[in-house]
Short mmCIF file of C-alpha atoms and ligand atoms in Angstrom, two decimals:
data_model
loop_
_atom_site.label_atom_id
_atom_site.label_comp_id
_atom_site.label_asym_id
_atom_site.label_seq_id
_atom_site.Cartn_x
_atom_site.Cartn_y
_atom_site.Cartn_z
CA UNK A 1 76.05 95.86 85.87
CA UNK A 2 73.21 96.43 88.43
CA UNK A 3 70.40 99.01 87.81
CA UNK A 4 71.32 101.08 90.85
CA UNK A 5 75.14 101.76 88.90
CA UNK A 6 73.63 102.43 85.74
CA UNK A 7 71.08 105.00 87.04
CA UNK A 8 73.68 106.58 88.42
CA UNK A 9 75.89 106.56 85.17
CA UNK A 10 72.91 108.29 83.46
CA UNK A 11 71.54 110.61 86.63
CA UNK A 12 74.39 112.01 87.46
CA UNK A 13 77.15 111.73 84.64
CA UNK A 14 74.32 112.19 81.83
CA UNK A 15 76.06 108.87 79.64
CA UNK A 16 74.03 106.21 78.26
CA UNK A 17 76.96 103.49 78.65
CA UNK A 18 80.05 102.73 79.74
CA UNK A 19 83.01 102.93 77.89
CA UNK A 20 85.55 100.04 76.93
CA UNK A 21 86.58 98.96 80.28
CA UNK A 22 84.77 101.25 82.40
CA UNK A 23 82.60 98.55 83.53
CA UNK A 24 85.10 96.02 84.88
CA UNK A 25 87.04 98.94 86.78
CA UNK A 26 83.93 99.85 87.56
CA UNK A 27 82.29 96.39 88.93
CA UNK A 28 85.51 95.30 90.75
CA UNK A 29 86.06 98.39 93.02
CA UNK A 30 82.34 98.14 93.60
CA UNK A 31 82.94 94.58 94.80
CA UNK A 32 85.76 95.92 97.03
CA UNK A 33 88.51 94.62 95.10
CA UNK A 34 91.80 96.48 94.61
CA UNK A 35 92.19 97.28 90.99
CA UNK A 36 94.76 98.87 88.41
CA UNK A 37 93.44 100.15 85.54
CA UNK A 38 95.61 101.08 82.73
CA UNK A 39 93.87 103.05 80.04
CA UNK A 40 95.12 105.60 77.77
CA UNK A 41 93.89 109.12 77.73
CA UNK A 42 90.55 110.15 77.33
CA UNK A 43 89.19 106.62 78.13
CA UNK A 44 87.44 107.87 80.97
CA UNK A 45 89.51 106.91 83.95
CA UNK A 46 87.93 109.36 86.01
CA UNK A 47 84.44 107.97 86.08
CA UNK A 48 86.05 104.64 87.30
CA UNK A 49 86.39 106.47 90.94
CA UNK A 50 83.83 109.16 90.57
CA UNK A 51 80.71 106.57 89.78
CA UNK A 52 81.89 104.50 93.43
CA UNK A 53 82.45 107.32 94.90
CA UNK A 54 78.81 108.66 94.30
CA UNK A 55 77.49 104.84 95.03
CA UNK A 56 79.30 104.19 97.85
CA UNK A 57 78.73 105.18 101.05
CA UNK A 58 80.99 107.30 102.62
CA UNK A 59 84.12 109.48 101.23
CA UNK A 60 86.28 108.63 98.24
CA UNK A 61 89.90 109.53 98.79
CA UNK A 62 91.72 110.61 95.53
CA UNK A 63 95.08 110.77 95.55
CA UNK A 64 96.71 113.41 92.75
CA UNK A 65 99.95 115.06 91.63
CA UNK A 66 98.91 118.13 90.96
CA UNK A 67 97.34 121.26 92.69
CA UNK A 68 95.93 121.94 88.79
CA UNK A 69 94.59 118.44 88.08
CA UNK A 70 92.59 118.40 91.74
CA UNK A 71 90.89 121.88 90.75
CA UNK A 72 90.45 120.81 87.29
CA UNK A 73 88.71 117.88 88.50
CA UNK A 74 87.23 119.19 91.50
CA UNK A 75 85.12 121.71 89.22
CA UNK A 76 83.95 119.08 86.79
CA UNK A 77 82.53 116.82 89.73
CA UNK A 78 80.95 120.21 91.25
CA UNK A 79 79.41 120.74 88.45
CA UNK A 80 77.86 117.23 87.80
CA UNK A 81 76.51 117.76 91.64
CA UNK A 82 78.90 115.83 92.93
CA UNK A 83 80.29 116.52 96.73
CA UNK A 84 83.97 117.28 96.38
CA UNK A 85 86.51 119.37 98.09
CA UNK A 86 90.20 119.16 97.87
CA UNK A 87 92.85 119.94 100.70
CA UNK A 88 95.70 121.37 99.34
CA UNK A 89 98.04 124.43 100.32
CA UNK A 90 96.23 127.34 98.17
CA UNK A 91 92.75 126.14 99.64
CA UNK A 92 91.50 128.00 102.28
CA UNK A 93 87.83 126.61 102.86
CA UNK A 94 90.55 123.25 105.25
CA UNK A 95 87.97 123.50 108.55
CA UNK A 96 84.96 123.52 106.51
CA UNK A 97 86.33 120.81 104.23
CA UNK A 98 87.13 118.68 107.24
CA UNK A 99 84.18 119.41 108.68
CA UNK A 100 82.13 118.16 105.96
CA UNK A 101 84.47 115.10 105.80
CA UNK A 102 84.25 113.92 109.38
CA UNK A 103 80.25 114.33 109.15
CA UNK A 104 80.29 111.78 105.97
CA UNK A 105 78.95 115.21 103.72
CA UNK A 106 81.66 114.34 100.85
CA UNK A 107 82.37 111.84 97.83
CA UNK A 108 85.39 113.00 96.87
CA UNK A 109 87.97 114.28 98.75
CA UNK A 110 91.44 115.17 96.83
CA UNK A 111 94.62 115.23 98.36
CA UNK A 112 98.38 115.22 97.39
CA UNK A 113 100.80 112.14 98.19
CA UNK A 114 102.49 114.29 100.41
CA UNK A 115 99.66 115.26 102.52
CA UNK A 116 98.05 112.33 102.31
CA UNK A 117 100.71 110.22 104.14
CA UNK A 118 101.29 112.95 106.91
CA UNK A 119 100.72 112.43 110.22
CA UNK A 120 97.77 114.70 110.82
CA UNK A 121 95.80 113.70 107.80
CA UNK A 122 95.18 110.08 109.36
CA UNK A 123 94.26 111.14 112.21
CA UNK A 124 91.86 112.63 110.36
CA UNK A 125 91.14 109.60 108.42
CA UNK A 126 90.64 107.93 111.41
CA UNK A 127 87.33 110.08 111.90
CA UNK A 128 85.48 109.96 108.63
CA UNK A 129 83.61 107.16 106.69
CA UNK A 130 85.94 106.14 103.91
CA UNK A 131 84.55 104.39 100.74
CA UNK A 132 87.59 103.83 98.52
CA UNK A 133 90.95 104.93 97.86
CA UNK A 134 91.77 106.47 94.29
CA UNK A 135 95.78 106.37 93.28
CA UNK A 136 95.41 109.05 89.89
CA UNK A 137 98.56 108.95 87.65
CA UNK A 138 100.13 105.90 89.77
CA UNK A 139 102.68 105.50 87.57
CA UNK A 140 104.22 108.59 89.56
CA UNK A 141 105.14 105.53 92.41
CA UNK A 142 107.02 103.70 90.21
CA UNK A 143 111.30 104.78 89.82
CA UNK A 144 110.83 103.58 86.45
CA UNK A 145 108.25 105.34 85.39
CA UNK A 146 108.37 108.78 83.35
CA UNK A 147 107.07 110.95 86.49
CA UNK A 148 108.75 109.30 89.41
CA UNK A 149 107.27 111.36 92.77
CA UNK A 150 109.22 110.02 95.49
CA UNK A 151 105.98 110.57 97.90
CA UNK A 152 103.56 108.15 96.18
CA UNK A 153 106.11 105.69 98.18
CA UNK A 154 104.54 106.90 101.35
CA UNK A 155 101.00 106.13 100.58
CA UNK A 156 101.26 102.26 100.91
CA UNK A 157 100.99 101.92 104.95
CA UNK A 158 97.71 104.63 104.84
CA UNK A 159 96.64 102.37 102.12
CA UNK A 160 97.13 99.08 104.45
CA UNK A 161 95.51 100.63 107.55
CA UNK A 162 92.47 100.66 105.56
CA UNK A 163 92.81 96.73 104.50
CA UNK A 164 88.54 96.50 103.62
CA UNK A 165 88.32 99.86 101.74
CA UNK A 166 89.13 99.09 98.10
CA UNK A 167 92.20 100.57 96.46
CA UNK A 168 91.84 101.74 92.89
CA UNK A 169 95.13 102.94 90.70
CA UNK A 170 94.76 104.74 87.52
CA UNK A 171 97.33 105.61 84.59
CA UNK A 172 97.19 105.70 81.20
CA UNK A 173 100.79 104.88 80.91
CA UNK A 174 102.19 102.04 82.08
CA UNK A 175 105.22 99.72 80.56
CA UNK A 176 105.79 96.38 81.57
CA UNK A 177 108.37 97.54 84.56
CA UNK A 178 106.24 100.31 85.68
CA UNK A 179 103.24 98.15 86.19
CA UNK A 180 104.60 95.44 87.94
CA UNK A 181 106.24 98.45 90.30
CA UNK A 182 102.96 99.91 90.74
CA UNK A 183 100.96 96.49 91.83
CA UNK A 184 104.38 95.79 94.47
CA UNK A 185 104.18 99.08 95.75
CA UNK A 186 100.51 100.07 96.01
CA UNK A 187 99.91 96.09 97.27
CA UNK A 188 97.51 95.15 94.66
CA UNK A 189 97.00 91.59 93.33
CA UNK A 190 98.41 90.72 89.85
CA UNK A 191 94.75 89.82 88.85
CA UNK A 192 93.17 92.93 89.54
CA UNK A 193 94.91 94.83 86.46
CA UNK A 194 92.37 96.07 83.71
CA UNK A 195 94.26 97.19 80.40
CA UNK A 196 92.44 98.41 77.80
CA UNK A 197 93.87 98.74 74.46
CA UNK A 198 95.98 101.67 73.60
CA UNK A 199 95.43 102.02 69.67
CA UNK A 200 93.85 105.69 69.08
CA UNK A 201 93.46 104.62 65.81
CA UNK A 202 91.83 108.19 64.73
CA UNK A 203 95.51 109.54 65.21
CA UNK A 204 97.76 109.63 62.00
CA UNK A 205 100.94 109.37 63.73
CA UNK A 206 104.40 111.18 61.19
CA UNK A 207 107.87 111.99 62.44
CA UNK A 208 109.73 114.60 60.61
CA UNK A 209 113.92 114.69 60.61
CA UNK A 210 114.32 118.44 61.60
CA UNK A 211 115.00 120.91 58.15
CA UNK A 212 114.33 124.27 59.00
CA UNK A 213 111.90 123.90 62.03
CA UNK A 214 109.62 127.39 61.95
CA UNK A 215 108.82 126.56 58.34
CA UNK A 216 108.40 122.96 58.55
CA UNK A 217 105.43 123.49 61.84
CA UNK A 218 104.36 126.78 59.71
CA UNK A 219 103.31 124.26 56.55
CA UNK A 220 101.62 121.91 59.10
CA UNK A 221 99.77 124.59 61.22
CA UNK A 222 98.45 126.31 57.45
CA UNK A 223 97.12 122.65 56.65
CA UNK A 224 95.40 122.26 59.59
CA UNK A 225 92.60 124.88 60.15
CA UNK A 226 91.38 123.16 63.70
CA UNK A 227 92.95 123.53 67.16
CA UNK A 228 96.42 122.32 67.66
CA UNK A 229 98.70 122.24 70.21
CA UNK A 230 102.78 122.64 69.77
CA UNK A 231 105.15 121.34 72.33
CA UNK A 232 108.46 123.23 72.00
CA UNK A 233 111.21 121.80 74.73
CA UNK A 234 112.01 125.17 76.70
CA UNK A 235 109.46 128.23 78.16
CA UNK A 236 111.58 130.66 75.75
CA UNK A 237 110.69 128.53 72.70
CA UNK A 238 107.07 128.77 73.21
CA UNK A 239 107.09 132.14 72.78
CA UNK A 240 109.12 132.52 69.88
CA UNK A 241 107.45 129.87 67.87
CA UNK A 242 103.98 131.82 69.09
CA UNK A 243 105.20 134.75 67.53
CA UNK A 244 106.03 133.02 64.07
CA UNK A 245 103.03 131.09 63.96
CA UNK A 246 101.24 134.47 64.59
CA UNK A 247 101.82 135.76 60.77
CA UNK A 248 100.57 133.15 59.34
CA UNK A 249 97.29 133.20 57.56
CA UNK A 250 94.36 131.70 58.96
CA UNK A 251 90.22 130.98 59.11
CA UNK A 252 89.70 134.39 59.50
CA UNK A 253 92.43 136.63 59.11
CA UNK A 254 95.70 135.57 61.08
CA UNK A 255 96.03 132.53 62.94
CA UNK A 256 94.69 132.38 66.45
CA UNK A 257 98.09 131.54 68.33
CA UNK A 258 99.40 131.45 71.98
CA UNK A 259 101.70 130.65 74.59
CA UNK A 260 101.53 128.11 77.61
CA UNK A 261 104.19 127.90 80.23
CA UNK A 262 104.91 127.26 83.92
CA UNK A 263 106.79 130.48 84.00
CA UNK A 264 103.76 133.08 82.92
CA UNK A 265 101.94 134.55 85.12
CA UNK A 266 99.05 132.21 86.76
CA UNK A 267 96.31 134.47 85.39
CA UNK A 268 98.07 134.81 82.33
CA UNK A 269 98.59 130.85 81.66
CA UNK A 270 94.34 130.53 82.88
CA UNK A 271 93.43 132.25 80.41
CA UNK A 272 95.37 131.38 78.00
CA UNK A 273 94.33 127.53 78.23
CA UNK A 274 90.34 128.95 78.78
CA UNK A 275 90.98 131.09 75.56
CA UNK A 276 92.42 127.37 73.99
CA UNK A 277 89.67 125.35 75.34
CA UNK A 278 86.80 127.68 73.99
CA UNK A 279 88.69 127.80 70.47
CA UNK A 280 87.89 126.11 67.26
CA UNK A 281 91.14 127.01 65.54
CA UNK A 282 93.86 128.32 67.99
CA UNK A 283 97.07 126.89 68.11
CA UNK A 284 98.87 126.34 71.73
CA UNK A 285 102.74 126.56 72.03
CA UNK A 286 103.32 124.92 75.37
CA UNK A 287 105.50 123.34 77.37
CA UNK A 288 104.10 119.54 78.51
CA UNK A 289 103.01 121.18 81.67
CA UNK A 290 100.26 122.11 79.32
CA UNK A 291 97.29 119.56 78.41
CA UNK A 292 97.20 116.90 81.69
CA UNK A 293 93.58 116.60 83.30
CA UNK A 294 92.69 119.63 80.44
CA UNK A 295 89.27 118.35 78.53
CA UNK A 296 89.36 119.44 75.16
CA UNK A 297 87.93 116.95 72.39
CA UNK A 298 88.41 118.19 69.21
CA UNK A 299 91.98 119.39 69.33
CA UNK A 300 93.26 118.30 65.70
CA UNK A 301 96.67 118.63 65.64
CA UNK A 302 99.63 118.01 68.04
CA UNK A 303 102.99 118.77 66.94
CA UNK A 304 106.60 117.66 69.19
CA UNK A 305 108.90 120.33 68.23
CA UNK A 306 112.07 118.60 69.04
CA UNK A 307 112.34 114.78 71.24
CA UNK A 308 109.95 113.96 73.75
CA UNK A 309 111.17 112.13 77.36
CA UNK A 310 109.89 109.30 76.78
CA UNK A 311 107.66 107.00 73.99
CA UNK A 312 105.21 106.91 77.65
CA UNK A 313 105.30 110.83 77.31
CA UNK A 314 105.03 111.00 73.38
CA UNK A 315 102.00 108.72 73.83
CA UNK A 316 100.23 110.43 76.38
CA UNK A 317 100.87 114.31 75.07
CA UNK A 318 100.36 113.33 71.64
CA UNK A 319 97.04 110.94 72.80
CA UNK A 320 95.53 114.97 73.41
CA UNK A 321 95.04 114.95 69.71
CA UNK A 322 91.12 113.59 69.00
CA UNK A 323 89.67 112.37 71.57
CA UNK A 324 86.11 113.19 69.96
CA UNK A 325 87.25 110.05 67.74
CA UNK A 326 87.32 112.14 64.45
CA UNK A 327 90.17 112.29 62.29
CA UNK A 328 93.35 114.21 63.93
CA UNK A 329 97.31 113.91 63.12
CA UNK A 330 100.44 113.84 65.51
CA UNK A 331 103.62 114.99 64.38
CA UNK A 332 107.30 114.50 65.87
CA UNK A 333 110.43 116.69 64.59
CA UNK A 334 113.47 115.21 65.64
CA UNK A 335 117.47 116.06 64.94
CA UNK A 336 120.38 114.38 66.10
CA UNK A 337 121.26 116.94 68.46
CA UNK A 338 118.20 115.89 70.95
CA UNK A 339 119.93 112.36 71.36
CA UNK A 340 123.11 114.04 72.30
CA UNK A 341 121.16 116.16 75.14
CA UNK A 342 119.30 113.52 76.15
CA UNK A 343 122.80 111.38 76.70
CA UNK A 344 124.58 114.55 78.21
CA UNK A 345 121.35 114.75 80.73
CA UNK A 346 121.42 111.21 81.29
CA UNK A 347 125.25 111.88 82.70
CA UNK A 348 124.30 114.37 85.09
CA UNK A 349 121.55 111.95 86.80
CA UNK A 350 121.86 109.61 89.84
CA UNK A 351 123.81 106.20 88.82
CA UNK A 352 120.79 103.79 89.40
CA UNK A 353 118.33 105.66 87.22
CA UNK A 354 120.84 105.97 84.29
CA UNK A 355 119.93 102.49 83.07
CA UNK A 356 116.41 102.80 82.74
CA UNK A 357 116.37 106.54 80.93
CA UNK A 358 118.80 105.26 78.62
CA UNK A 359 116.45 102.51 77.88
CA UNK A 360 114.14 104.85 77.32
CA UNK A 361 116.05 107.30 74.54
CA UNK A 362 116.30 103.91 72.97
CA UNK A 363 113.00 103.03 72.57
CA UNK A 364 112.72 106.67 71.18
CA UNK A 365 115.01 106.20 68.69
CA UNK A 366 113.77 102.94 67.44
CA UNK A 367 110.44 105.06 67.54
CA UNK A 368 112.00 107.83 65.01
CA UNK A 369 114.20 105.86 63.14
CA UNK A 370 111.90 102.70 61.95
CA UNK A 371 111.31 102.92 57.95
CA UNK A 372 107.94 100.35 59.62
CA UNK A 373 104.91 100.75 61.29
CA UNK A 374 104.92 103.48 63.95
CA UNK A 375 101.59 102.66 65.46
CA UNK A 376 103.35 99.07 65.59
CA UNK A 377 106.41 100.33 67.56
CA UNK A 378 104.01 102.50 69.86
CA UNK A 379 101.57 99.56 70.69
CA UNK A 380 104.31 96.90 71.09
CA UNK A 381 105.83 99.20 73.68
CA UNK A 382 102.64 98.64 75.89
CA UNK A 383 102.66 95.25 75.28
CA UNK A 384 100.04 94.77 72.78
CA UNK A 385 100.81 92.73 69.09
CA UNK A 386 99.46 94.84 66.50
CA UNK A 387 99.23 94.07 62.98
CA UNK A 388 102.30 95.07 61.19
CA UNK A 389 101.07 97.69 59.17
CA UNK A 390 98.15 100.38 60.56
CA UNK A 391 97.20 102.30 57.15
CA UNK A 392 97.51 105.13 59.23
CA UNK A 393 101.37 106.73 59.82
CA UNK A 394 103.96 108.18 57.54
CA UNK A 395 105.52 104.96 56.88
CA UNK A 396 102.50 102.93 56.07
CA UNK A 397 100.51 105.47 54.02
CA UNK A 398 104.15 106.26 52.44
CA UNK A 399 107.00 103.90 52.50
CA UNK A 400 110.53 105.26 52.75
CA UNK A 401 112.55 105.11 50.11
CA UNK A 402 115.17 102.90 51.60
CA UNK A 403 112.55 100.36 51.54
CA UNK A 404 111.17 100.45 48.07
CA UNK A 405 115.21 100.09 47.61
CA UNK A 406 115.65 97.04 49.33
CA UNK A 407 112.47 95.66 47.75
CA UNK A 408 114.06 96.52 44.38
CA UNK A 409 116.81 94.54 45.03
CA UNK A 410 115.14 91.62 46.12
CA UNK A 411 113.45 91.73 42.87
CA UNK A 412 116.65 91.75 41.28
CA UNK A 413 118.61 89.46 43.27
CA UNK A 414 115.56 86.70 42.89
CA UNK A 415 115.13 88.02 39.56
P1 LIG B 1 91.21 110.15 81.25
O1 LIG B 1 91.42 110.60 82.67
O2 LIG B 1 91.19 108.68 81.08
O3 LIG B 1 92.16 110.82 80.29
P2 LIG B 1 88.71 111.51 81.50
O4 LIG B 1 88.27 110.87 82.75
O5 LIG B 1 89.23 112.90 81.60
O6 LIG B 1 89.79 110.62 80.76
O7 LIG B 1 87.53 111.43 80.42
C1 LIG B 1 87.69 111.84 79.11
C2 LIG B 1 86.37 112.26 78.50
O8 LIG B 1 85.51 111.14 78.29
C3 LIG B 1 85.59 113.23 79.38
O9 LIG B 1 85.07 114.24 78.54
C4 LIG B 1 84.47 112.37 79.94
O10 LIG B 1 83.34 113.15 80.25
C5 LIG B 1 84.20 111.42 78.79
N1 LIG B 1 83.58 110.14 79.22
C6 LIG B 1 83.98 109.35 80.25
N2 LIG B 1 83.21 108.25 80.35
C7 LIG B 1 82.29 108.32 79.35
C8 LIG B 1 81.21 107.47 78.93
N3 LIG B 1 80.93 106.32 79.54
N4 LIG B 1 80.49 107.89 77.85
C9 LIG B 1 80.78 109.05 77.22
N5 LIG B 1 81.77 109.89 77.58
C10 LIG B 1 82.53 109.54 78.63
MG1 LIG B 2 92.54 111.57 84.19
#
C-alpha cells in the first residue's frame, strides 16, 4: 500500500492498519478496477469506499437502501471531516448539495437506487467529477438474495455510462447464487471478488427448541449482565417481551429494557436506539429493522425469538453480537409452528421466487435441526470448509444426546 493511502488511513480515519481484506478492496478500486467485496459485518466495508473516496479526486457515489443507513453514515463521515451529503426525499439542503457536487466540493455523495437511476440525477452526473461508484448492501440486486429491491436493477446502464470510473459492491452476505447475480448484474469481472472469511469465532452460537418462550429469554437475559438485543417476529411482540423482561432483576436494580420498531414514533424509535447505543447493559426488543448500519461494539447477547428469514439474515442480525472481538453468545428459539408459517407464506408469493425461499427454510432447518457443528453448517453455507467441530456452539461444547446414543451403540455393535 502506498504512503499517500496509509496517511490517509491514519489522518483521517485515526487506524493504524487495515483490516483483513481492507487492503485488497482497498488497492483494486484505487487501481480503477471494479470490485465485489464480500465481508461479514463489522469488517469494515465502509472504509473500502470512504478511504477512495477521500483519495480520489472528485465525488464518490454511494449507492444505499435506506434513508437511515445514508444518515447513519453520512454523520460518521461528517464527523471524521469528511465531505458528504446525501440526496434523499426528507433532505432539504438538494440545491446546496448539488451545488457543492457540480463544483467537485464533495467525497461522498449518497443516493437511493431509485434516484440514482432517474432521469434527472444523470443529468446531473453528467456535470460533476465522479471518482467511483459504491453499490452498499448489493445483494439487494440479486432475486435471490434475502432483500431483493427491484431498483438496484436500474443502476447497471448509469453504472456503464461511466465505463473508467471504478465500480465497487459491498455485502456482507452473499451465497453462491446471489454472488454470481450480483457480478452479472452490476457487470463486474469474476476476478474482482474479495471474500473474506465469515467465522466470528468470538460468537458462541445455541439454538433452543421453544418451551415456554418469556422464561426461557428471561434465564438468558439474567445470565447476561451486558447489552443484548432480542428479535421477536412482529412490532406487538416487542413490546410485550419489553415489558416481561422489564421485572427482571438487573446490574442495578431492574433491567434496563426497551422496544424498537418501524411502527413507533420516529423520535420515539431515535431515542430508543441512542438510549441502546450509550448503554452498557440494556436489552433491545426489536424487530430486524433494528441494528443495520447501527455501530455498537460491545453488544453481548443476541437472542432470535422465533425463525429468522433466512441463515443470510440469521448471520448478519446475529453477526451484531461482538464485534469488539470479546466473548459474546447468539441464541435461536425455534418451534415447529415457524416452519409451517414460513411454508404458508411461501404459498402466498409469486411462482418463480417459491423455489429459492423454500431453499432457504431448508437450509434453516438443517441449521436448527443438526445434532453437529453449527458454526460448520453456517460457514459451509458461504462456501467456506470449516473444521468439523468449532469448540464453540451448543453442540460442540455439549453433544446431544441422540449422539452419545448412537456412539453407544457403535460401541456395542463393534463391541
Ligand atoms: P460493516 O459495514 O462491514 O459492517 P463498518 O464499516 O460499519 O462495518 O465498520 C465496523 C467498525 O469497524 C466501525 O466501528 C469502524 O470504525 C471499524 N473499523 C473499520 N476499519 C477499521 C480498521 N482498519 N481498524 C480498526 N477499526 C476499523
Ligand atoms: Mg456497512
Amino acid at each position: 500500500m502506498t504512503q499517500p493511502i496509509l496517511d490517509v488511513l491514519h489522518d483521517t480515519f485515526g487506524f493504524s492498519a487495515f483490516r483483513g481484506v481492507q487492503d485488497q478492496v482497498v488497492s483494486r478500486v484505487m487501481a480503477g478496477r471494479n470490485t465485489l467485496a464480500i465481508m461479514p459485518t463489522g469488517a469494515g466495508k465502509s472504509l473500502c469506499y470512504q478511504l477512495p473516496a477521500v483519495a480520489l479526486d472528485g465525488c464518490c457515489v454511494v449507492i444505499s437502501p435506506l434513508i437511515a443507513l445514508m444518515h447513519d453514515q453520512l454523520r460518521a463521515a461528517t464527523a471524521l471531516g469528511i465531505r458528504a451529503a446525501s440526496l434523499t426525499s426528507v433532505d432539504a439542503d438538494w440545491q446546496e448539495t448539488q451545488d457543492r457536487f457540480r463544483a467537485g466540493e464533495l467525497d461522498l455523495l449518497y443516493v437511493a437506487p431509485e434516484r440514482a437511476s432517474s432521469e434527472g440525477f444523470r443529468n446531473l452526473l453528467g456535470r460533476a467529477p465522479i471518482s467511483m461508484f459504491a453499490i452498499d448492501e448489493a445483494h439487494c440486486v440479486s432475486e435471490w438474495g434475502h432483500d431483493f429491491r427491484p431498483d438496484y436493477r436500474l443502476l447497471r446502464p448509469l453504472l456503464d455510462s461511466f465505463p473508467d470510473r471504478p465500480r465497487l459492491a459491498l455485502t456482507a452476505t452473499a451465497d453462491a447464487h446471489t454472488r454470481e447475480d450480483i457480478l452479472k448484474q452490476l457487470g463486474i469481472e469474476r476476478d474482482g471478488m474479495i471474500i473474506a472469511g465469515f467465522d466470528r469465532p468470538n460468537i458462541r452460537y445455541a439454538v433452543h427448541p421453544r418451551d415456554g418462550l418469556t422464561r426461557q429469554i428471561g434465564d438468558l437475559v439474567s445470565a447476561n449482565p451486558g447489552p443484548g438485543i432480542v428479535y421477536a417476529q412482529t412490532r406487538a411482540g416487542t413490546e410485550k417481551l419489553a415489558e416481561q423482561l422489564a421485572k427482571l432483576p438487573g446490574p442495578g436494580g431492574k433491567r434496563q429494557v426497551r422496544a424498537y420498531h418501524a411502527g413507533m414514533p420516529p423520535e420515539v424509535r431515535r431515542a430508543n436506539q441512542d438510549a441502546f447505543i450509550a448503554s452498557e447493559d440494556m436489552v433491545m426488543c426489536a424487530t430486524v429493522a433494528f441494528g443495520m448500519g447501527i455501530d455498537k461494539p460491545d453488544v453481548r447477547f443476541v437472542v432470535h425469538a422465533g425463525l429468522p428469514k433466512s441463515i443470510e439474515g440469521y448471520y448478519q442480525e446475529s453477526g451484531r453480537a461482538g464485534r469488539d472481538g470479546e466473548p459474546a453468545e447468539a441464541h435461536l428459539f425455534w418451534g415447529a409452528d415457524d416452519f409451517a408459517r414460513a411454508r404458508m407464506r411461501i404459498g402466498e408469493i409469486e411462482p418463480e421466487r417459491q423455489a429459492g425461499e423454500r431453499a432457504r427454510i431448508s437450509a434453516l432447518g438443517a441449521l436448527v435441526e443438526t445434532g453437529s457443528c453449527r458454526r460448520a453448517i453456517l460457514l459451509r453455507h458461504f462456501g467456506e470448509s470449516p473444521p468439523e467441530t468449532c469448540g464453540n456452539c451448543d453442540n460442540c461444547l455439549n453433544p446431544p444426546a441422540s449422539v452419545d446414543a448412537t456412539q453407544t451403540a457403535r460401541k456395542l455393535l463393534s463391541a
